[in-house]
Amino acid sequence: MRNLITAFALVLITQSVFGNLLLNRLDRLYEKDQSKCLKRSKWYMKQLEHRAEPYFYAFRIQTERARNSNNAISAFYRTRAALNYANGFNQRADDKLKNELGWNSFSEIFAKDVRSVILMLESENEEEFADLLSKRLDKFHDHSDNNNGVLNVAEKRIESVDRAEEFAFVNQLMFNMPTGAEIIPSSNLSREVELLEIINKYREEKGLDPLIWNEELTNAARYHAFDLGSQDYFDHDTYDRVEGNLVRVGSTFQRIGKFYDESKLNAENIAAGNLTSKATFDQWYNSVGHFATMFDAESTKAGIGYVRVTGSTYEHYWVLCTAD
């Protein structure tokens, strides 16, 4: 009996050690070459069907690729793949591994990303793709709820709390004009999506086509929202704070043009101090200039950025960029 217990303990230890080795190997490969990491993860899935680690890294890679997609259809396929890997991870991982990897936070952030892609698909009249993704999202929620009680964002509103996505680099500053390669994380993607939904609802009532979510414009909007808060100013033009003084470094369209074709840009709205998307919309709706930006018939694309910078004058910063 003692020998049996000893043998069983050795098996558990061996599995634990192997799991750590596998995790470390994939983590190093993920940091070095994501394409190779994805290929190796798929190989492990076939050879070690019960292991959850390969599914986690494949999920992360496809999630990042979806975020960097140039169009809604590309985002759909990559998001669908990420959902498949997420479900595979949920089915195989125990609570210890999920806690070690911070799976709950990944799940909640990812659910917001999926909702954003669904919105893009709907705005481009790709209803079939949007429906397919919605069903996959429901399945993902089912697996999450059954395994670890992750919040089902299809049924509950995502509350605004200080999470990892509300930047770890809040004390860093951007200086000079952007290059266009900067990617500032949203402080709450669901609020950005909700604001576009509100704008498009009113555009529809006015007989206007909906604005289509554009990732490049969104990157431009989030960049400026972060710059407003971190440099602590409120203006459409871009400024640096040097020895306590604001120094203008570029115009509105010069800055947005680093992210998107400047010849197709239309306008920009900014707001500060509002916690919710509805409050921001109401503020713009009751301003002639901001109203014109939201309901310009020539605009077809939009990017929205919401960034929270604690310790700044207004804390909450919103930017809307529109283009043809």
PDB file of C-alpha atoms in Angstrom:
ATOM      1  CA  MET A   1       0.000   0.000   0.000  1.00  0.00           C
ATOM      2  CA  ARG A   2       2.828   2.375   0.919  1.00  0.00           C
ATOM      3  CA  ASN A   3       4.546   1.608  -2.388  1.00  0.00           C
ATOM      4  CA  LEU A   4       1.316   2.373  -4.254  1.00  0.00           C
ATOM      5  CA  ILE A   5       0.922   5.719  -2.505  1.00  0.00           C
ATOM      6  CA  THR A   6       4.555   6.566  -3.210  1.00  0.00           C
ATOM      7  CA  ALA A   7       4.155   5.678  -6.884  1.00  0.00           C
ATOM      8  CA  PHE A   8       1.014   7.794  -7.133  1.00  0.00           C
ATOM      9  CA  ALA A   9       2.776  10.750  -5.527  1.00  0.00           C
ATOM     10  CA  LEU A  10       5.651  10.409  -7.974  1.00  0.00           C
ATOM     11  CA  VAL A  11       3.206  10.485 -10.876  1.00  0.00           C
ATOM     12  CA  LEU A  12       1.650  13.704  -9.575  1.00  0.00           C
ATOM     13  CA  ILE A  13       5.051  15.315  -9.076  1.00  0.00           C
ATOM     14  CA  THR A  14       6.182  14.221 -12.530  1.00  0.00           C
ATOM     15  CA  GLN A  15       3.047  15.675 -14.118  1.00  0.00           C
ATOM     16  CA  SER A  16       3.519  18.936 -12.240  1.00  0.00           C
ATOM     17  CA  VAL A  17       7.164  19.234 -13.271  1.00  0.00           C
ATOM     18  CA  PHE A  18       6.308  18.419 -16.883  1.00  0.00           C
ATOM     19  CA  GLY A  19       3.516  21.016 -16.839  1.00  0.00           C
ATOM     20  CA  ASN A  20       5.946  23.681 -15.635  1.00  0.00           C
ATOM     21  CA  LEU A  21       8.488  22.727 -18.279  1.00  0.00           C
ATOM     22  CA  LEU A  22       5.848  22.857 -21.001  1.00  0.00           C
ATOM     23  CA  LEU A  23       4.562  26.203 -19.760  1.00  0.00           C
ATOM     24  CA  ASN A  24       8.047  27.708 -19.612  1.00  0.00           C
ATOM     25  CA  ARG A  25       8.938  26.380 -23.053  1.00  0.00           C
ATOM     26  CA  LEU A  26       5.832  27.814 -24.682  1.00  0.00           C
ATOM     27  CA  ASP A  27       6.172  31.089 -22.803  1.00  0.00           C
ATOM     28  CA  ARG A  28       9.721  31.607 -24.079  1.00  0.00           C
ATOM     29  CA  LEU A  29       8.669  30.738 -27.602  1.00  0.00           C
ATOM     30  CA  TYR A  30       5.679  33.083 -27.335  1.00  0.00           C
ATOM     31  CA  GLU A  31       7.965  35.997 -26.446  1.00  0.00           C
ATOM     32  CA  LYS A  32      10.458  35.126 -29.179  1.00  0.00           C
ATOM     33  CA  ASP A  33       8.362  34.037 -32.181  1.00  0.00           C
ATOM     34  CA  GLN A  34       4.573  33.779 -32.011  1.00  0.00           C
ATOM     35  CA  SER A  35       4.247  31.995 -35.337  1.00  0.00           C
ATOM     36  CA  LYS A  36       6.555  29.220 -34.145  1.00  0.00           C
ATOM     37  CA  CYS A  37       4.772  29.186 -30.803  1.00  0.00           C
ATOM     38  CA  LEU A  38       1.409  28.646 -32.510  1.00  0.00           C
ATOM     39  CA  LYS A  39       2.839  25.875 -34.682  1.00  0.00           C
ATOM     40  CA  ARG A  40       4.419  24.154 -31.692  1.00  0.00           C
ATOM     41  CA  SER A  41       1.230  24.548 -29.641  1.00  0.00           C
ATOM     42  CA  LYS A  42      -0.770  22.786 -32.342  1.00  0.00           C
ATOM     43  CA  TRP A  43       1.770  19.973 -32.367  1.00  0.00           C
ATOM     44  CA  TYR A  44       1.458  19.580 -28.601  1.00  0.00           C
ATOM     45  CA  MET A  45      -2.336  19.505 -28.918  1.00  0.00           C
ATOM     46  CA  LYS A  46      -2.049  16.414 -31.105  1.00  0.00           C
ATOM     47  CA  GLN A  47       0.638  14.691 -29.059  1.00  0.00           C
ATOM     48  CA  LEU A  48      -0.640  15.644 -25.599  1.00  0.00           C
ATOM     49  CA  GLU A  49      -4.391  15.914 -25.981  1.00  0.00           C
ATOM     50  CA  HIS A  50      -5.054  16.301 -22.252  1.00  0.00           C
ATOM     51  CA  ARG A  51      -2.697  19.253 -21.697  1.00  0.00           C
ATOM     52  CA  ALA A  52      -4.277  22.719 -21.441  1.00  0.00           C
ATOM     53  CA  GLU A  53      -1.127  24.847 -21.825  1.00  0.00           C
ATOM     54  CA  PRO A  54      -0.903  24.675 -25.661  1.00  0.00           C
ATOM     55  CA  TYR A  55      -4.511  25.858 -25.955  1.00  0.00           C
ATOM     56  CA  PHE A  56      -3.764  28.870 -23.771  1.00  0.00           C
ATOM     57  CA  TYR A  57      -0.909  30.111 -25.950  1.00  0.00           C
ATOM     58  CA  ALA A  58      -2.754  29.426 -29.192  1.00  0.00           C
ATOM     59  CA  PHE A  59      -5.664  31.415 -27.739  1.00  0.00           C
ATOM     60  CA  ARG A  60      -3.429  34.367 -26.849  1.00  0.00           C
ATOM     61  CA  ILE A  61      -1.800  34.465 -30.280  1.00  0.00           C
ATOM     62  CA  GLN A  62      -5.075  34.325 -32.197  1.00  0.00           C
ATOM     63  CA  THR A  63      -6.549  36.979 -29.895  1.00  0.00           C
ATOM     64  CA  GLU A  64      -3.713  39.374 -30.659  1.00  0.00           C
ATOM     65  CA  ARG A  65      -3.961  38.638 -34.372  1.00  0.00           C
ATOM     66  CA  ALA A  66      -7.681  39.384 -34.265  1.00  0.00           C
ATOM     67  CA  ARG A  67      -7.011  42.736 -32.626  1.00  0.00           C
ATOM     68  CA  ASN A  68      -4.539  43.618 -35.373  1.00  0.00           C
ATOM     69  CA  SER A  69      -6.787  42.529 -38.247  1.00  0.00           C
ATOM     70  CA  ASN A  70      -7.286  44.974 -41.093  1.00  0.00           C
ATOM     71  CA  ASN A  71     -10.945  44.135 -41.681  1.00  0.00           C
ATOM     72  CA  ALA A  72     -13.973  42.605 -39.994  1.00  0.00           C
ATOM     73  CA  ILE A  73     -13.868  39.287 -41.863  1.00  0.00           C
ATOM     74  CA  SER A  74     -10.249  38.684 -40.976  1.00  0.00           C
ATOM     75  CA  ALA A  75     -11.061  39.561 -37.365  1.00  0.00           C
ATOM     76  CA  PHE A  76     -13.953  37.083 -37.484  1.00  0.00           C
ATOM     77  CA  TYR A  77     -11.822  34.104 -38.524  1.00  0.00           C
ATOM     78  CA  ARG A  78      -9.096  34.852 -36.008  1.00  0.00           C
ATOM     79  CA  THR A  79     -11.599  35.475 -33.215  1.00  0.00           C
ATOM     80  CA  ARG A  80     -13.402  32.234 -34.045  1.00  0.00           C
ATOM     81  CA  ALA A  81     -10.105  30.364 -33.808  1.00  0.00           C
ATOM     82  CA  ALA A  82      -9.359  32.063 -30.482  1.00  0.00           C
ATOM     83  CA  LEU A  83     -12.774  31.001 -29.158  1.00  0.00           C
ATOM     84  CA  ASN A  84     -12.095  27.391 -30.132  1.00  0.00           C
ATOM     85  CA  TYR A  85      -8.772  27.414 -28.300  1.00  0.00           C
ATOM     86  CA  ALA A  86     -10.342  29.150 -25.286  1.00  0.00           C
ATOM     87  CA  ASN A  87     -12.976  26.418 -25.043  1.00  0.00           C
ATOM     88  CA  GLY A  88     -10.261  23.770 -25.359  1.00  0.00           C
ATOM     89  CA  PHE A  89      -8.352  25.385 -22.504  1.00  0.00           C
ATOM     90  CA  ASN A  90     -11.474  25.639 -20.337  1.00  0.00           C
ATOM     91  CA  GLN A  91     -12.193  21.945 -20.800  1.00  0.00           C
ATOM     92  CA  ARG A  92      -8.671  20.832 -19.828  1.00  0.00           C
ATOM     93  CA  ALA A  93      -7.334  23.294 -17.256  1.00  0.00           C
ATOM     94  CA  ASP A  94      -7.799  22.897 -13.529  1.00  0.00           C
ATOM     95  CA  ASP A  95      -8.379  25.815 -11.152  1.00  0.00           C
ATOM     96  CA  LYS A  96      -4.715  25.939 -10.145  1.00  0.00           C
ATOM     97  CA  LEU A  97      -3.526  26.476 -13.722  1.00  0.00           C
ATOM     98  CA  LYS A  98      -6.274  29.001 -14.423  1.00  0.00           C
ATOM     99  CA  ASN A  99      -5.319  31.026 -11.367  1.00  0.00           C
ATOM    100  CA  GLU A 100      -1.627  30.814 -12.246  1.00  0.00           C
ATOM    101  CA  LEU A 101      -2.265  32.178 -15.742  1.00  0.00           C
ATOM    102  CA  GLY A 102      -4.860  34.763 -14.683  1.00  0.00           C
ATOM    103  CA  TRP A 103      -7.506  33.128 -16.844  1.00  0.00           C
ATOM    104  CA  ASN A 104     -10.463  35.047 -15.382  1.00  0.00           C
ATOM    105  CA  SER A 105      -9.001  38.386 -16.452  1.00  0.00           C
ATOM    106  CA  PHE A 106      -8.125  37.041 -19.902  1.00  0.00           C
ATOM    107  CA  SER A 107     -11.682  35.708 -20.268  1.00  0.00           C
ATOM    108  CA  GLU A 108     -13.382  38.969 -19.385  1.00  0.00           C
ATOM    109  CA  ILE A 109     -11.148  41.067 -21.637  1.00  0.00           C
ATOM    110  CA  PHE A 110     -11.550  38.584 -24.474  1.00  0.00           C
ATOM    111  CA  ALA A 111     -15.351  38.642 -24.177  1.00  0.00           C
ATOM    112  CA  LYS A 112     -15.221  42.401 -24.754  1.00  0.00           C
ATOM    113  CA  ASP A 113     -13.008  41.885 -27.807  1.00  0.00           C
ATOM    114  CA  VAL A 114     -15.466  39.387 -29.264  1.00  0.00           C
ATOM    115  CA  ARG A 115     -18.360  41.780 -28.745  1.00  0.00           C
ATOM    116  CA  SER A 116     -16.385  44.454 -30.574  1.00  0.00           C
ATOM    117  CA  VAL A 117     -15.847  42.164 -33.574  1.00  0.00           C
ATOM    118  CA  ILE A 118     -19.551  41.272 -33.602  1.00  0.00           C
ATOM    119  CA  LEU A 119     -20.352  44.986 -33.700  1.00  0.00           C
ATOM    120  CA  MET A 120     -17.981  45.507 -36.628  1.00  0.00           C
ATOM    121  CA  LEU A 121     -19.574  42.630 -38.516  1.00  0.00           C
ATOM    122  CA  GLU A 122     -23.075  43.953 -37.891  1.00  0.00           C
ATOM    123  CA  SER A 123     -22.092  47.455 -39.009  1.00  0.00           C
ATOM    124  CA  GLU A 124     -20.839  45.976 -42.298  1.00  0.00           C
ATOM    125  CA  ASN A 125     -24.047  43.932 -42.757  1.00  0.00           C
ATOM    126  CA  GLU A 126     -22.214  40.646 -42.205  1.00  0.00           C
ATOM    127  CA  GLU A 127     -25.097  39.296 -40.135  1.00  0.00           C
ATOM    128  CA  GLU A 128     -24.307  35.631 -40.799  1.00  0.00           C
ATOM    129  CA  PHE A 129     -20.763  35.984 -39.485  1.00  0.00           C
ATOM    130  CA  ALA A 130     -21.991  38.032 -36.521  1.00  0.00           C
ATOM    131  CA  ASP A 131     -24.544  35.339 -35.611  1.00  0.00           C
ATOM    132  CA  LEU A 132     -21.930  32.581 -35.845  1.00  0.00           C
ATOM    133  CA  LEU A 133     -19.597  34.487 -33.560  1.00  0.00           C
ATOM    134  CA  SER A 134     -22.413  35.201 -31.098  1.00  0.00           C
ATOM    135  CA  LYS A 135     -23.172  31.485 -30.848  1.00  0.00           C
ATOM    136  CA  ARG A 136     -19.490  30.698 -30.281  1.00  0.00           C
ATOM    137  CA  LEU A 137     -19.404  33.367 -27.583  1.00  0.00           C
ATOM    138  CA  ASP A 138     -22.400  31.768 -25.850  1.00  0.00           C
ATOM    139  CA  LYS A 139     -20.592  28.434 -25.891  1.00  0.00           C
ATOM    140  CA  PHE A 140     -17.520  30.088 -24.421  1.00  0.00           C
ATOM    141  CA  HIS A 141     -19.645  31.554 -21.616  1.00  0.00           C
ATOM    142  CA  ASP A 142     -21.162  28.132 -20.940  1.00  0.00           C
ATOM    143  CA  HIS A 143     -17.725  26.554 -20.549  1.00  0.00           C
ATOM    144  CA  SER A 144     -16.505  29.440 -18.395  1.00  0.00           C
ATOM    145  CA  ASP A 145     -19.549  29.420 -16.125  1.00  0.00           C
ATOM    146  CA  ASN A 146     -19.435  25.654 -15.692  1.00  0.00           C
ATOM    147  CA  ASN A 147     -15.748  25.619 -14.903  1.00  0.00           C
ATOM    148  CA  ASN A 148     -14.853  28.707 -12.927  1.00  0.00           C
ATOM    149  CA  GLY A 149     -17.778  31.069 -12.634  1.00  0.00           C
ATOM    150  CA  VAL A 150     -16.456  33.718 -15.029  1.00  0.00           C
ATOM    151  CA  LEU A 151     -18.912  36.583 -15.406  1.00  0.00           C
ATOM    152  CA  ASN A 152     -21.273  35.990 -18.327  1.00  0.00           C
ATOM    153  CA  VAL A 153     -21.059  39.321 -20.112  1.00  0.00           C
ATOM    154  CA  ALA A 154     -23.854  38.324 -22.471  1.00  0.00           C
ATOM    155  CA  GLU A 155     -26.242  38.614 -19.528  1.00  0.00           C
ATOM    156  CA  LYS A 156     -24.566  41.183 -17.274  1.00  0.00           C
ATOM    157  CA  ARG A 157     -23.033  44.565 -17.961  1.00  0.00           C
ATOM    158  CA  ILE A 158     -19.285  44.673 -17.424  1.00  0.00           C
ATOM    159  CA  GLU A 159     -18.602  46.926 -14.461  1.00  0.00           C
ATOM    160  CA  SER A 160     -15.842  49.510 -14.579  1.00  0.00           C
ATOM    161  CA  VAL A 161     -13.127  48.358 -12.228  1.00  0.00           C
ATOM    162  CA  ASP A 162      -9.380  48.754 -12.140  1.00  0.00           C
ATOM    163  CA  ARG A 163      -8.214  45.811 -14.221  1.00  0.00           C
ATOM    164  CA  ALA A 164      -4.951  44.973 -15.909  1.00  0.00           C
ATOM    165  CA  GLU A 165      -6.169  46.474 -19.206  1.00  0.00           C
ATOM    166  CA  GLU A 166      -6.457  49.916 -17.568  1.00  0.00           C
ATOM    167  CA  PHE A 167      -2.788  50.246 -18.292  1.00  0.00           C
ATOM    168  CA  ALA A 168       0.140  49.247 -16.246  1.00  0.00           C
ATOM    169  CA  PHE A 169       2.068  52.130 -17.802  1.00  0.00           C
ATOM    170  CA  VAL A 170      -0.132  54.952 -16.540  1.00  0.00           C
ATOM    171  CA  ASN A 171       2.873  56.922 -15.305  1.00  0.00           C
ATOM    172  CA  GLN A 172       4.660  56.835 -18.661  1.00  0.00           C
ATOM    173  CA  LEU A 173       4.422  59.804 -21.006  1.00  0.00           C
ATOM    174  CA  MET A 174       4.349  60.122 -24.769  1.00  0.00           C
ATOM    175  CA  PHE A 175       6.514  62.913 -26.177  1.00  0.00           C
ATOM    176  CA  ASN A 176       6.557  64.580 -29.596  1.00  0.00           C
ATOM    177  CA  MET A 177       4.216  63.322 -32.321  1.00  0.00           C
ATOM    178  CA  PRO A 178       3.255  59.633 -32.510  1.00  0.00           C
ATOM    179  CA  THR A 179       4.711  57.359 -35.163  1.00  0.00           C
ATOM    180  CA  GLY A 180       1.424  55.547 -35.788  1.00  0.00           C
ATOM    181  CA  ALA A 181       2.720  52.287 -34.347  1.00  0.00           C
ATOM    182  CA  GLU A 182       1.587  53.076 -30.796  1.00  0.00           C
ATOM    183  CA  ILE A 183      -1.187  50.841 -29.426  1.00  0.00           C
ATOM    184  CA  ILE A 184      -2.717  52.201 -26.231  1.00  0.00           C
ATOM    185  CA  PRO A 185      -5.046  49.735 -24.467  1.00  0.00           C
ATOM    186  CA  SER A 186      -8.631  50.750 -23.782  1.00  0.00           C
ATOM    187  CA  SER A 187      -9.673  51.321 -20.198  1.00  0.00           C
ATOM    188  CA  ASN A 188     -13.056  49.804 -21.004  1.00  0.00           C
ATOM    189  CA  LEU A 189     -13.735  48.422 -24.474  1.00  0.00           C
ATOM    190  CA  SER A 190     -17.421  47.785 -23.753  1.00  0.00           C
ATOM    191  CA  ARG A 191     -17.950  51.502 -23.108  1.00  0.00           C
ATOM    192  CA  GLU A 192     -16.264  52.415 -26.371  1.00  0.00           C
ATOM    193  CA  VAL A 193     -18.472  49.942 -28.221  1.00  0.00           C
ATOM    194  CA  GLU A 194     -21.554  51.214 -26.419  1.00  0.00           C
ATOM    195  CA  LEU A 195     -20.806  54.806 -27.448  1.00  0.00           C
ATOM    196  CA  LEU A 196     -20.607  53.819 -31.114  1.00  0.00           C
ATOM    197  CA  GLU A 197     -23.852  51.872 -30.739  1.00  0.00           C
ATOM    198  CA  ILE A 198     -25.585  54.960 -29.343  1.00  0.00           C
ATOM    199  CA  ILE A 199     -24.238  57.177 -32.119  1.00  0.00           C
ATOM    200  CA  ASN A 200     -25.326  54.702 -34.792  1.00  0.00           C
ATOM    201  CA  LYS A 201     -28.795  54.361 -33.267  1.00  0.00           C
ATOM    202  CA  TYR A 202     -29.317  58.102 -33.622  1.00  0.00           C
ATOM    203  CA  ARG A 203     -27.744  58.129 -37.090  1.00  0.00           C
ATOM    204  CA  GLU A 204     -30.253  55.492 -38.172  1.00  0.00           C
ATOM    205  CA  GLU A 205     -33.116  57.603 -36.836  1.00  0.00           C
ATOM    206  CA  LYS A 206     -31.798  60.498 -38.922  1.00  0.00           C
ATOM    207  CA  GLY A 207     -31.592  58.346 -42.060  1.00  0.00           C
ATOM    208  CA  LEU A 208     -27.791  58.131 -42.019  1.00  0.00           C
ATOM    209  CA  ASP A 209     -25.616  55.073 -42.579  1.00  0.00           C
ATOM    210  CA  PRO A 210     -23.918  53.657 -39.476  1.00  0.00           C
ATOM    211  CA  LEU A 211     -20.296  54.438 -38.733  1.00  0.00           C
ATOM    212  CA  ILE A 212     -18.044  51.404 -39.092  1.00  0.00           C
ATOM    213  CA  TRP A 213     -15.547  50.676 -36.347  1.00  0.00           C
ATOM    214  CA  ASN A 214     -12.002  51.223 -37.633  1.00  0.00           C
ATOM    215  CA  GLU A 215      -9.035  49.945 -35.653  1.00  0.00           C
ATOM    216  CA  GLU A 216      -6.551  52.504 -36.993  1.00  0.00           C
ATOM    217  CA  LEU A 217      -8.814  55.399 -36.041  1.00  0.00           C
ATOM    218  CA  THR A 218      -9.386  53.731 -32.686  1.00  0.00           C
ATOM    219  CA  ASN A 219      -5.629  53.570 -32.082  1.00  0.00           C
ATOM    220  CA  ALA A 220      -5.434  57.287 -32.920  1.00  0.00           C
ATOM    221  CA  ALA A 221      -8.313  58.068 -30.550  1.00  0.00           C
ATOM    222  CA  ARG A 222      -6.877  56.055 -27.664  1.00  0.00           C
ATOM    223  CA  TYR A 223      -3.462  57.613 -28.174  1.00  0.00           C
ATOM    224  CA  HIS A 224      -4.860  61.136 -27.828  1.00  0.00           C
ATOM    225  CA  ALA A 225      -7.087  60.185 -24.884  1.00  0.00           C
ATOM    226  CA  PHE A 226      -4.050  58.803 -23.073  1.00  0.00           C
ATOM    227  CA  ASP A 227      -1.937  61.830 -23.988  1.00  0.00           C
ATOM    228  CA  LEU A 228      -4.601  64.218 -22.666  1.00  0.00           C
ATOM    229  CA  GLY A 229      -4.635  62.458 -19.317  1.00  0.00           C
ATOM    230  CA  SER A 230      -0.956  61.677 -18.906  1.00  0.00           C
ATOM    231  CA  GLN A 231       0.241  65.113 -20.060  1.00  0.00           C
ATOM    232  CA  ASP A 232      -2.743  66.686 -18.253  1.00  0.00           C
ATOM    233  CA  TYR A 233      -4.211  69.051 -20.851  1.00  0.00           C
ATOM    234  CA  PHE A 234      -7.413  69.337 -22.881  1.00  0.00           C
ATOM    235  CA  ASP A 235      -7.111  70.326 -26.523  1.00  0.00           C
ATOM    236  CA  HIS A 236      -7.473  68.881 -30.006  1.00  0.00           C
ATOM    237  CA  ASP A 237      -3.867  69.689 -30.885  1.00  0.00           C
ATOM    238  CA  THR A 238      -1.013  67.661 -29.400  1.00  0.00           C
ATOM    239  CA  TYR A 239       1.092  69.089 -26.585  1.00  0.00           C
ATOM    240  CA  ASP A 240       4.033  68.051 -24.435  1.00  0.00           C
ATOM    241  CA  ARG A 241       4.418  69.266 -20.882  1.00  0.00           C
ATOM    242  CA  VAL A 242       7.971  70.544 -20.483  1.00  0.00           C
ATOM    243  CA  GLU A 243       9.032  71.783 -17.055  1.00  0.00           C
ATOM    244  CA  GLY A 244       5.385  72.342 -16.195  1.00  0.00           C
ATOM    245  CA  ASN A 245       4.594  74.280 -19.380  1.00  0.00           C
ATOM    246  CA  LEU A 246       2.603  73.034 -22.370  1.00  0.00           C
ATOM    247  CA  VAL A 247       4.447  73.083 -25.693  1.00  0.00           C
ATOM    248  CA  ARG A 248       2.497  72.459 -28.906  1.00  0.00           C
ATOM    249  CA  VAL A 249       4.088  69.725 -31.023  1.00  0.00           C
ATOM    250  CA  GLY A 250       1.493  69.114 -33.745  1.00  0.00           C
ATOM    251  CA  SER A 251      -2.018  69.649 -35.074  1.00  0.00           C
ATOM    252  CA  THR A 252      -5.039  67.388 -34.772  1.00  0.00           C
ATOM    253  CA  PHE A 253      -4.933  66.013 -38.295  1.00  0.00           C
ATOM    254  CA  GLN A 254      -1.166  65.677 -38.334  1.00  0.00           C
ATOM    255  CA  ARG A 255      -1.471  63.399 -35.296  1.00  0.00           C
ATOM    256  CA  ILE A 256      -4.416  61.321 -36.550  1.00  0.00           C
ATOM    257  CA  GLY A 257      -2.748  61.160 -39.955  1.00  0.00           C
ATOM    258  CA  LYS A 258       0.065  59.132 -38.418  1.00  0.00           C
ATOM    259  CA  PHE A 259      -2.479  56.335 -37.905  1.00  0.00           C
ATOM    260  CA  TYR A 260      -4.849  56.847 -40.867  1.00  0.00           C
ATOM    261  CA  ASP A 261      -4.795  58.401 -44.352  1.00  0.00           C
ATOM    262  CA  GLU A 262      -4.920  62.126 -43.579  1.00  0.00           C
ATOM    263  CA  SER A 263      -6.711  62.940 -46.842  1.00  0.00           C
ATOM    264  CA  LYS A 264      -9.747  60.926 -45.692  1.00  0.00           C
ATOM    265  CA  LEU A 265     -10.052  62.363 -42.180  1.00  0.00           C
ATOM    266  CA  ASN A 266     -13.147  64.337 -41.239  1.00  0.00           C
ATOM    267  CA  ALA A 267     -13.240  65.433 -37.617  1.00  0.00           C
ATOM    268  CA  GLU A 268     -12.478  64.716 -33.965  1.00  0.00           C
ATOM    269  CA  ASN A 269     -14.529  65.041 -30.779  1.00  0.00           C
ATOM    270  CA  ILE A 270     -12.973  65.070 -27.328  1.00  0.00           C
ATOM    271  CA  ALA A 271     -14.560  64.955 -23.881  1.00  0.00           C
ATOM    272  CA  ALA A 272     -13.316  64.620 -20.328  1.00  0.00           C
ATOM    273  CA  GLY A 273     -14.689  63.870 -16.897  1.00  0.00           C
ATOM    274  CA  ASN A 274     -17.486  61.515 -17.965  1.00  0.00           C
ATOM    275  CA  LEU A 275     -17.632  58.031 -16.494  1.00  0.00           C
ATOM    276  CA  THR A 276     -20.194  56.638 -18.969  1.00  0.00           C
ATOM    277  CA  SER A 277     -20.573  56.545 -22.728  1.00  0.00           C
ATOM    278  CA  LYS A 278     -24.130  57.960 -22.474  1.00  0.00           C
ATOM    279  CA  ALA A 279     -22.906  61.025 -20.568  1.00  0.00           C
ATOM    280  CA  THR A 280     -20.262  61.597 -23.232  1.00  0.00           C
ATOM    281  CA  PHE A 281     -22.811  61.237 -26.029  1.00  0.00           C
ATOM    282  CA  ASP A 282     -25.197  63.674 -24.331  1.00  0.00           C
ATOM    283  CA  GLN A 283     -22.397  66.207 -23.934  1.00  0.00           C
ATOM    284  CA  TRP A 284     -21.547  66.015 -27.624  1.00  0.00           C
ATOM    285  CA  TYR A 285     -25.191  65.896 -28.724  1.00  0.00           C
ATOM    286  CA  ASN A 286     -25.851  69.255 -27.055  1.00  0.00           C
ATOM    287  CA  SER A 287     -22.858  70.929 -28.690  1.00  0.00           C
ATOM    288  CA  VAL A 288     -23.302  72.180 -32.272  1.00  0.00           C
ATOM    289  CA  GLY A 289     -19.787  71.308 -33.420  1.00  0.00           C
ATOM    290  CA  HIS A 290     -19.671  67.902 -31.753  1.00  0.00           C
ATOM    291  CA  PHE A 291     -23.164  67.105 -33.007  1.00  0.00           C
ATOM    292  CA  ALA A 292     -22.012  67.818 -36.562  1.00  0.00           C
ATOM    293  CA  THR A 293     -19.101  65.396 -36.171  1.00  0.00           C
ATOM    294  CA  MET A 294     -21.334  62.523 -35.046  1.00  0.00           C
ATOM    295  CA  PHE A 295     -23.947  63.075 -37.744  1.00  0.00           C
ATOM    296  CA  ASP A 296     -21.822  64.010 -40.738  1.00  0.00           C
ATOM    297  CA  ALA A 297     -23.322  62.160 -43.711  1.00  0.00           C
ATOM    298  CA  GLU A 298     -19.914  61.968 -45.402  1.00  0.00           C
ATOM    299  CA  SER A 299     -18.335  60.004 -42.556  1.00  0.00           C
ATOM    300  CA  THR A 300     -18.308  56.224 -42.890  1.00  0.00           C
ATOM    301  CA  LYS A 301     -15.685  55.102 -40.357  1.00  0.00           C
ATOM    302  CA  ALA A 302     -15.017  55.880 -36.714  1.00  0.00           C
ATOM    303  CA  GLY A 303     -12.557  55.170 -33.950  1.00  0.00           C
ATOM    304  CA  ILE A 304     -13.359  55.673 -30.278  1.00  0.00           C
ATOM    305  CA  GLY A 305     -10.952  55.816 -27.393  1.00  0.00           C
ATOM    306  CA  TYR A 306     -11.746  55.811 -23.690  1.00  0.00           C
ATOM    307  CA  VAL A 307      -8.779  56.058 -21.344  1.00  0.00           C
ATOM    308  CA  ARG A 308      -8.802  56.536 -17.594  1.00  0.00           C
ATOM    309  CA  VAL A 309      -5.776  58.227 -16.051  1.00  0.00           C
ATOM    310  CA  THR A 310      -6.045  58.378 -12.275  1.00  0.00           C
ATOM    311  CA  GLY A 311      -4.513  61.469 -10.705  1.00  0.00           C
ATOM    312  CA  SER A 312      -5.112  63.639 -13.772  1.00  0.00           C
ATOM    313  CA  THR A 313      -7.425  66.662 -13.790  1.00  0.00           C
ATOM    314  CA  TYR A 314     -10.454  64.922 -15.328  1.00  0.00           C
ATOM    315  CA  GLU A 315      -9.491  61.235 -14.908  1.00  0.00           C
ATOM    316  CA  HIS A 316     -11.798  60.037 -17.741  1.00  0.00           C
ATOM    317  CA  TYR A 317     -10.922  60.956 -21.348  1.00  0.00           C
ATOM    318  CA  TRP A 318     -12.919  60.255 -24.516  1.00  0.00           C
ATOM    319  CA  VAL A 319     -11.969  60.771 -28.180  1.00  0.00           C
ATOM    320  CA  LEU A 320     -13.948  60.149 -31.374  1.00  0.00           C
ATOM    321  CA  CYS A 321     -12.171  60.242 -34.757  1.00  0.00           C
ATOM    322  CA  THR A 322     -14.162  60.053 -37.999  1.00  0.00           C
ATOM    323  CA  ALA A 323     -13.173  59.581 -41.629  1.00  0.00           C
ATOM    324  CA  ASP A 324     -14.506  58.768 -45.116  1.00  0.00           C
TER     325      ASP A 324
END
